[in-house]
mmCIF file of C-alpha atoms in Angstrom:
data_model
loop_
_atom_site.group_PDB
_atom_site.id
_atom_site.type_symbol
_atom_site.label_atom_id
_atom_site.label_comp_id
_atom_site.label_asym_id
_atom_site.label_seq_id
_atom_site.Cartn_x
_atom_site.Cartn_y
_atom_site.Cartn_z
ATOM 1 C CA MET A 1 99.523 94.910 96.186
ATOM 2 C CA LYS A 2 103.154 95.781 96.796
ATOM 3 C CA ILE A 3 105.544 92.839 97.087
ATOM 4 C CA THR A 4 108.991 93.025 98.661
ATOM 5 C CA GLY A 5 109.479 89.378 99.623
ATOM 6 C CA HIS A 6 109.946 85.989 98.036
ATOM 7 C CA PHE A 7 106.510 84.440 97.624
ATOM 8 C CA LEU A 8 103.225 85.570 96.224
ATOM 9 C CA SER A 9 102.382 83.904 92.939
ATOM 10 C CA PRO A 10 100.795 85.849 90.054
ATOM 11 C CA THR A 11 97.709 83.669 90.518
ATOM 12 C CA ARG A 12 97.320 84.676 94.163
ATOM 13 C CA GLN A 13 97.900 88.316 93.289
ATOM 14 C CA ALA A 14 95.172 88.133 90.663
ATOM 15 C CA GLU A 15 92.801 86.523 93.174
ATOM 16 C CA ILE A 16 93.258 89.377 95.653
ATOM 17 C CA LEU A 17 93.183 92.328 93.227
ATOM 18 C CA PRO A 18 89.350 92.616 93.018
ATOM 19 C CA PHE A 19 89.170 92.866 96.799
ATOM 20 C CA GLU A 20 91.836 95.571 96.907
ATOM 21 C CA THR A 21 90.006 97.679 94.342
ATOM 22 C CA ALA A 22 86.332 97.061 95.182
ATOM 23 C CA SER A 23 84.090 100.112 95.433
ATOM 24 C CA ARG A 24 82.358 98.849 98.588
ATOM 25 C CA SER A 25 83.477 99.936 102.069
ATOM 26 C CA ILE A 26 84.256 96.381 103.204
ATOM 27 C CA VAL A 27 84.588 93.163 101.228
ATOM 28 C CA GLY A 28 85.297 89.660 102.458
ATOM 29 C CA PHE A 29 87.995 87.351 101.078
ATOM 30 C CA ALA A 30 87.985 83.600 101.796
ATOM 31 C CA CYS A 31 90.820 81.216 100.968
ATOM 32 C CA ASP A 32 92.254 78.023 102.455
ATOM 33 C CA TYR A 33 96.040 77.642 102.606
ATOM 34 C CA PRO A 34 98.258 74.577 103.132
ATOM 35 C CA ALA A 35 100.590 74.112 106.083
ATOM 36 C CA GLY A 36 103.952 75.784 105.818
ATOM 37 C CA LEU A 37 102.951 78.390 103.245
ATOM 38 C CA SER A 38 104.638 81.763 103.688
ATOM 39 C CA SER A 39 103.622 84.844 101.744
ATOM 40 C CA GLY A 40 106.850 86.799 102.000
ATOM 41 C CA MET A 41 106.794 90.515 102.750
ATOM 42 C CA HIS A 42 104.046 92.427 100.971
ATOM 43 C CA SER A 43 101.476 95.137 101.623
ATOM 44 C CA HIS A 44 97.961 96.077 100.528
ATOM 45 C CA PRO A 45 96.524 99.485 99.689
ATOM 46 C CA ARG A 46 93.614 98.784 102.032
ATOM 47 C CA ALA A 47 93.380 97.903 105.702
ATOM 48 C CA GLN A 48 92.705 94.268 106.547
ATOM 49 C CA LEU A 49 91.259 92.191 109.332
ATOM 50 C CA LEU A 50 93.018 88.811 109.116
ATOM 51 C CA TYR A 51 91.077 85.954 110.707
ATOM 52 C CA ALA A 52 91.174 82.156 110.403
ATOM 53 C CA THR A 53 88.298 79.852 111.196
ATOM 54 C CA SER A 54 90.896 77.126 111.758
ATOM 55 C CA GLY A 55 94.667 77.004 111.946
ATOM 56 C CA VAL A 56 97.199 79.429 113.367
ATOM 57 C CA MET A 57 98.881 82.268 111.461
ATOM 58 C CA ARG A 58 102.057 84.087 112.364
ATOM 59 C CA VAL A 59 102.159 87.561 110.885
ATOM 60 C CA ASP A 60 105.456 89.441 110.909
ATOM 61 C CA THR A 61 105.643 93.165 110.218
ATOM 62 C CA GLN A 62 108.905 95.075 109.977
ATOM 63 C CA ASP A 63 109.187 95.367 113.753
ATOM 64 C CA THR A 64 106.687 93.005 115.408
ATOM 65 C CA SER A 65 105.689 89.347 115.265
ATOM 66 C CA TYR A 66 102.027 88.523 115.913
ATOM 67 C CA LEU A 67 100.569 85.111 116.634
ATOM 68 C CA VAL A 68 96.972 84.854 115.390
ATOM 69 C CA PRO A 69 95.200 81.720 116.633
ATOM 70 C CA PRO A 70 91.512 81.014 115.966
ATOM 71 C CA THR A 71 89.065 83.328 117.777
ATOM 72 C CA THR A 72 91.523 86.180 117.413
ATOM 73 C CA ALA A 73 92.154 88.411 114.412
ATOM 74 C CA LEU A 74 94.820 90.886 113.362
ATOM 75 C CA PHE A 75 93.915 94.383 112.217
ATOM 76 C CA LEU A 76 96.464 95.747 109.733
ATOM 77 C CA PRO A 77 96.279 99.365 108.534
ATOM 78 C CA ALA A 78 96.716 100.020 104.827
ATOM 79 C CA ASN A 79 100.228 99.745 103.344
ATOM 80 C CA VAL A 80 101.756 97.969 106.359
ATOM 81 C CA GLU A 81 104.335 95.498 105.076
ATOM 82 C CA HIS A 82 103.811 92.022 106.492
ATOM 83 C CA ALA A 83 104.486 88.337 105.891
ATOM 84 C CA ILE A 84 102.049 85.555 106.792
ATOM 85 C CA SER A 85 103.192 82.047 107.729
ATOM 86 C CA MET A 86 100.738 79.166 108.134
ATOM 87 C CA ASP A 87 101.282 76.928 111.163
ATOM 88 C CA GLY A 88 99.336 73.976 109.835
ATOM 89 C CA PRO A 89 96.471 74.263 107.319
ATOM 90 C CA VAL A 90 94.699 77.629 107.644
ATOM 91 C CA ALA A 91 91.181 78.596 106.577
ATOM 92 C CA MET A 92 91.593 82.363 106.205
ATOM 93 C CA ARG A 93 88.651 84.739 106.146
ATOM 94 C CA ALA A 94 89.850 88.321 105.672
ATOM 95 C CA LEU A 95 88.116 91.667 105.389
ATOM 96 C CA PHE A 96 89.469 94.448 103.156
ATOM 97 C CA MET A 97 88.419 97.942 104.283
ATOM 98 C CA ARG A 98 88.493 101.287 102.549
ATOM 99 C CA GLU A 99 90.390 104.038 104.357
ATOM 100 C CA GLU A 100 87.393 105.971 105.629
ATOM 101 C CA VAL A 101 85.814 102.961 107.352
ATOM 102 C CA ALA A 102 89.084 101.505 108.656
ATOM 103 C CA ALA A 103 89.665 104.796 110.476
ATOM 104 C CA ARG A 104 86.474 104.145 112.438
ATOM 105 C CA VAL A 105 87.898 101.042 114.127
ATOM 106 C CA ALA A 106 91.681 101.484 114.514
ATOM 107 C CA ASN A 107 94.779 103.183 113.148
ATOM 108 C CA VAL A 108 97.431 100.807 114.503
ATOM 109 C CA THR A 109 98.227 97.138 114.041
ATOM 110 C CA LYS A 110 96.717 95.015 116.816
ATOM 111 C CA VAL A 111 95.345 91.582 117.673
ATOM 112 C CA ILE A 112 91.723 91.507 118.846
ATOM 113 C CA ALA A 113 89.489 88.858 120.389
ATOM 114 C CA ILE A 114 86.776 87.537 118.091
ATOM 115 C CA SER A 115 83.373 87.109 119.716
ATOM 116 C CA GLY A 116 80.853 84.594 118.450
ATOM 117 C CA LEU A 117 78.880 87.416 116.869
ATOM 118 C CA LEU A 118 81.900 88.923 115.116
ATOM 119 C CA ARG A 119 82.900 85.498 113.798
ATOM 120 C CA GLU A 120 79.490 85.020 112.209
ATOM 121 C CA LEU A 121 79.541 88.540 110.794
ATOM 122 C CA ILE A 122 82.936 87.951 109.161
ATOM 123 C CA LEU A 123 81.673 84.740 107.590
ATOM 124 C CA ALA A 124 78.513 86.489 106.382
ATOM 125 C CA VAL A 125 80.479 89.357 104.805
ATOM 126 C CA CYS A 126 82.752 86.821 103.086
ATOM 127 C CA ALA A 127 79.643 85.169 101.638
ATOM 128 C CA GLU A 128 78.529 88.451 100.041
ATOM 129 C CA THR A 129 79.598 89.384 96.519
ATOM 130 C CA VAL A 130 82.359 91.961 96.058
ATOM 131 C CA GLU A 131 79.779 94.460 94.789
ATOM 132 C CA TRP A 132 77.076 93.827 97.387
ATOM 133 C CA GLU A 133 73.835 95.819 97.232
ATOM 134 C CA LEU A 134 74.257 99.261 98.803
ATOM 135 C CA GLU A 135 70.767 99.234 100.276
ATOM 136 C CA GLY A 136 70.603 95.536 101.041
ATOM 137 C CA ARG A 137 71.897 92.969 103.505
ATOM 138 C CA GLY A 138 75.560 93.727 102.811
ATOM 139 C CA TYR A 139 75.252 97.285 104.098
ATOM 140 C CA TYR A 140 73.785 96.238 107.441
ATOM 141 C CA LEU A 141 76.269 93.402 107.858
ATOM 142 C CA THR A 142 79.265 95.643 107.275
ATOM 143 C CA GLU A 143 78.009 98.391 109.586
ATOM 144 C CA LEU A 144 77.495 95.919 112.427
ATOM 145 C CA THR A 145 80.870 94.331 111.677
ATOM 146 C CA LEU A 146 82.615 97.679 112.032
ATOM 147 C CA ASP A 147 80.909 98.294 115.372
ATOM 148 C CA GLU A 148 81.949 94.864 116.679
ATOM 149 C CA ILE A 149 85.571 95.320 115.567
ATOM 150 C CA ALA A 150 85.719 98.683 117.331
ATOM 151 C CA ARG A 151 84.379 97.099 120.538
ATOM 152 C CA ALA A 152 86.663 94.032 120.422
ATOM 153 C CA GLU A 153 89.141 93.404 123.225
ATOM 154 C CA PRO A 154 92.803 93.966 122.235
ATOM 155 C CA LEU A 155 95.164 91.117 123.151
ATOM 156 C CA PRO A 156 98.920 91.256 123.999
ATOM 157 C CA LEU A 157 100.011 88.889 121.233
ATOM 158 C CA GLY A 158 102.640 91.071 119.559
ATOM 159 C CA LEU A 159 106.361 90.619 120.168
ATOM 160 C CA GLN A 160 108.813 93.358 119.237
ATOM 161 C CA LEU A 161 111.327 92.185 116.640
ATOM 162 C CA PRO A 162 114.890 93.539 116.625
ATOM 163 C CA SER A 163 116.654 95.023 113.632
ATOM 164 C CA ASP A 164 120.083 93.712 114.666
ATOM 165 C CA ALA A 165 120.763 90.552 112.628
ATOM 166 C CA ARG A 166 122.528 88.818 115.513
ATOM 167 C CA LEU A 167 119.647 89.285 117.917
ATOM 168 C CA LEU A 168 117.109 88.463 115.212
ATOM 169 C CA ARG A 169 118.639 84.987 114.875
ATOM 170 C CA VAL A 170 118.046 84.470 118.589
ATOM 171 C CA VAL A 171 114.435 85.656 118.685
ATOM 172 C CA MET A 172 113.478 83.660 115.582
ATOM 173 C CA GLY A 173 114.895 80.587 117.289
ATOM 174 C CA LEU A 174 112.838 81.351 120.381
ATOM 175 C CA LEU A 175 109.675 81.745 118.298
ATOM 176 C CA LYS A 176 110.251 78.386 116.610
ATOM 177 C CA ARG A 177 111.176 76.593 119.856
ATOM 178 C CA PRO A 178 109.472 78.364 122.786
ATOM 179 C CA HIS A 179 110.245 75.407 125.073
ATOM 180 C CA ASP A 180 114.007 75.789 124.489
ATOM 181 C CA ARG A 181 115.718 76.402 127.831
ATOM 182 C CA SER A 182 119.048 77.592 126.476
ATOM 183 C CA ASN A 183 120.401 80.536 128.405
ATOM 184 C CA LEU A 184 121.806 83.690 126.876
ATOM 185 C CA GLU A 185 125.345 82.299 126.995
ATOM 186 C CA GLU A 186 124.244 79.321 124.910
ATOM 187 C CA TRP A 187 122.367 81.530 122.431
ATOM 188 C CA SER A 188 125.516 83.569 121.972
ATOM 189 C CA ASP A 189 126.914 80.796 119.762
ATOM 190 C CA VAL A 190 123.902 81.126 117.449
ATOM 191 C CA ALA A 191 124.190 84.903 117.354
ATOM 192 C CA SER A 192 127.983 85.082 117.070
ATOM 193 C CA ALA A 193 127.890 87.702 119.806
ATOM 194 C CA SER A 194 128.672 87.668 123.501
ATOM 195 C CA SER A 195 125.924 87.171 126.067
ATOM 196 C CA ARG A 196 126.647 90.657 127.386
ATOM 197 C CA THR A 197 126.111 92.145 123.921
ATOM 198 C CA LEU A 198 122.876 90.197 123.466
ATOM 199 C CA ALA A 199 121.562 91.340 126.848
ATOM 200 C CA ARG A 200 122.250 94.954 125.903
ATOM 201 C CA LEU A 201 120.603 94.508 122.501
ATOM 202 C CA PHE A 202 117.482 92.932 124.006
ATOM 203 C CA ARG A 203 116.954 95.992 126.189
ATOM 204 C CA ALA A 204 117.787 98.487 123.456
ATOM 205 C CA GLU A 205 115.772 96.915 120.619
ATOM 206 C CA THR A 206 112.788 95.245 122.308
ATOM 207 C CA GLY A 207 112.434 97.180 125.561
ATOM 208 C CA MET A 208 112.586 93.865 127.447
ATOM 209 C CA SER A 209 115.211 91.678 129.014
ATOM 210 C CA PHE A 210 115.978 88.297 127.472
ATOM 211 C CA ARG A 211 113.943 86.548 130.181
ATOM 212 C CA GLN A 212 110.966 88.873 129.748
ATOM 213 C CA TRP A 213 110.910 88.510 125.950
ATOM 214 C CA ARG A 214 111.266 84.737 126.128
ATOM 215 C CA GLN A 215 108.510 84.515 128.756
ATOM 216 C CA GLN A 216 106.061 86.455 126.584
ATOM 217 C CA ALA A 217 106.969 84.334 123.544
ATOM 218 C CA ARG A 218 106.369 81.169 125.557
ATOM 219 C CA LEU A 219 103.028 82.305 126.944
ATOM 220 C CA THR A 220 101.876 83.487 123.529
ATOM 221 C CA ALA A 221 102.652 80.025 122.109
ATOM 222 C CA ALA A 222 100.759 78.505 125.041
ATOM 223 C CA LEU A 223 97.685 80.614 124.275
ATOM 224 C CA SER A 224 97.822 79.391 120.687
ATOM 225 C CA ALA A 225 97.841 75.787 121.924
ATOM 226 C CA LEU A 226 94.908 76.420 124.273
ATOM 227 C CA SER A 227 92.898 78.138 121.545
ATOM 228 C CA THR A 228 93.193 75.067 119.318
ATOM 229 C CA GLY A 229 92.111 72.629 122.036
ATOM 230 C CA GLY A 230 95.325 71.808 123.887
ATOM 231 C CA SER A 231 95.063 71.117 127.608
ATOM 232 C CA PRO A 232 96.734 73.415 130.165
ATOM 233 C CA ALA A 233 99.302 70.654 130.767
ATOM 234 C CA ARG A 234 100.080 70.463 127.049
ATOM 235 C CA ALA A 235 100.298 74.255 126.803
ATOM 236 C CA ALA A 236 102.664 74.320 129.787
ATOM 237 C CA ALA A 237 104.956 71.800 128.074
ATOM 238 C CA ILE A 238 104.941 73.788 124.821
ATOM 239 C CA ALA A 239 105.908 76.874 126.819
ATOM 240 C CA GLY A 240 108.758 75.063 128.585
ATOM 241 C CA PHE A 241 107.232 74.922 132.074
ATOM 242 C CA ASP A 242 107.767 71.858 134.292
ATOM 243 C CA SER A 243 105.069 72.953 136.719
ATOM 244 C CA VAL A 244 101.477 73.492 135.560
ATOM 245 C CA PRO A 245 100.701 75.737 138.595
ATOM 246 C CA ALA A 246 103.753 77.890 137.812
ATOM 247 C CA PHE A 247 102.635 78.082 134.214
ATOM 248 C CA GLY A 248 99.132 79.048 135.325
ATOM 249 C CA ALA A 249 100.420 81.863 137.512
ATOM 250 C CA ALA A 250 102.624 83.257 134.717
ATOM 251 C CA PHE A 251 99.816 82.935 132.170
ATOM 252 C CA ARG A 252 97.351 84.765 134.385
ATOM 253 C CA GLY A 253 99.920 87.476 135.022
ATOM 254 C CA LEU A 254 100.151 88.250 131.296
ATOM 255 C CA PHE A 255 96.609 87.603 130.052
ATOM 256 C CA GLY A 256 94.532 88.212 133.183
ATOM 257 C CA ILE A 257 92.774 84.812 132.966
ATOM 258 C CA THR A 258 93.743 81.232 133.816
ATOM 259 C CA PRO A 259 94.731 78.701 131.132
ATOM 260 C CA GLY A 260 91.478 76.827 131.759
ATOM 261 C CA GLN A 261 89.459 79.999 131.286
ATOM 262 C CA ALA A 262 91.363 80.770 128.082
ATOM 263 C CA ARG A 263 90.667 77.298 126.731
ATOM 264 C CA ARG A 264 86.952 77.632 127.442
ATOM 265 C CA ARG A 265 86.816 81.144 126.003
ATOM 266 C CA TYR A 266 88.743 80.488 122.843
ATOM 267 C CA PHE A 267 88.116 76.812 122.149
ATOM 268 C CA GLY A 268 84.749 76.359 123.857
ATOM 269 C CA SER A 269 85.953 73.460 125.989
ATOM 270 C CA ARG A 270 84.437 72.795 129.393
ATOM 271 C CA ASP A 271 87.379 70.748 130.563
ATOM 272 C CA GLU A 272 90.082 72.190 132.810
#
C-alpha cells in the first residue's frame, strides 16, 4: 500500500497487507468502519471492487469524486490514488484482484450497479479464506463473480474535480451541501475569485457549467438518499428541489429511471 495522505493507521495497513499480496486471483476483505472515518489518499498494488452492504462511501481520486451508496460498487484499477470517507457507519466488503483477472472486467475507474446475485457472490468470496482451494468452491465463486462484474451496468456517479484551489473550495462545498442554493456570485466569496472567473474555470476544468455540475451533484446525492430508503420527497429536499415533479423529471433525465423506480431497485421498497 502506498500512502500519500493523512490517515491510515499501521494496524489498518497490517490488516490489508495479506489481501494485497495473496496468491489467489481474487480475495475478499470485510471490515466495518465508524461514521466520519476518512482514509486519506492512498493506493493499492491490486485492483479493487469497493462495496458496502450498508452505509454510503465517498471515494475521491485525484480528479473525480464518486458517491458509492449500497447496491452500487466502485471498481478501482491498481495503483489509483484515492481517499475513502464514510457517510455514517459503513460495512465494507471489498474484493482485491490480481492484474490478469482485473483486466477481464475493466481498465478504468467506474461505479457499477450491484445485482442481488453479485451481492451474494461478494459476500461469499469475503467468507472464503485468503488462500482458498484452487479446485474448490472459491474458484467457482470467483469466476462467476468476475463474469457478473463484467456484465454490471455502469452508473453516472462520478463528478469531475478541479485542480484549481479556488474552484475546489466551491465544489467541495456543493458536495457537502447539495441543497445549497447560493449562486455563483455568492460562491465567489468562498473562492476568493470573481463569478466570471469561476464560470470560466468550471468549463475549463470540469467540462460543465456551474449549473450543470451542481445539478449532477444534487441528483447524485438524491440517488444516495433513495438507495438507503429515503422517499422521493426526502430525496428532492436533499437535492434542493421545491417541486417533487421537477425533481423527478431531472432525475429521470440523468439516470433514465424515476425516483420511485430507483428506490425500488436499490432499496427494495414498494412504496412510491
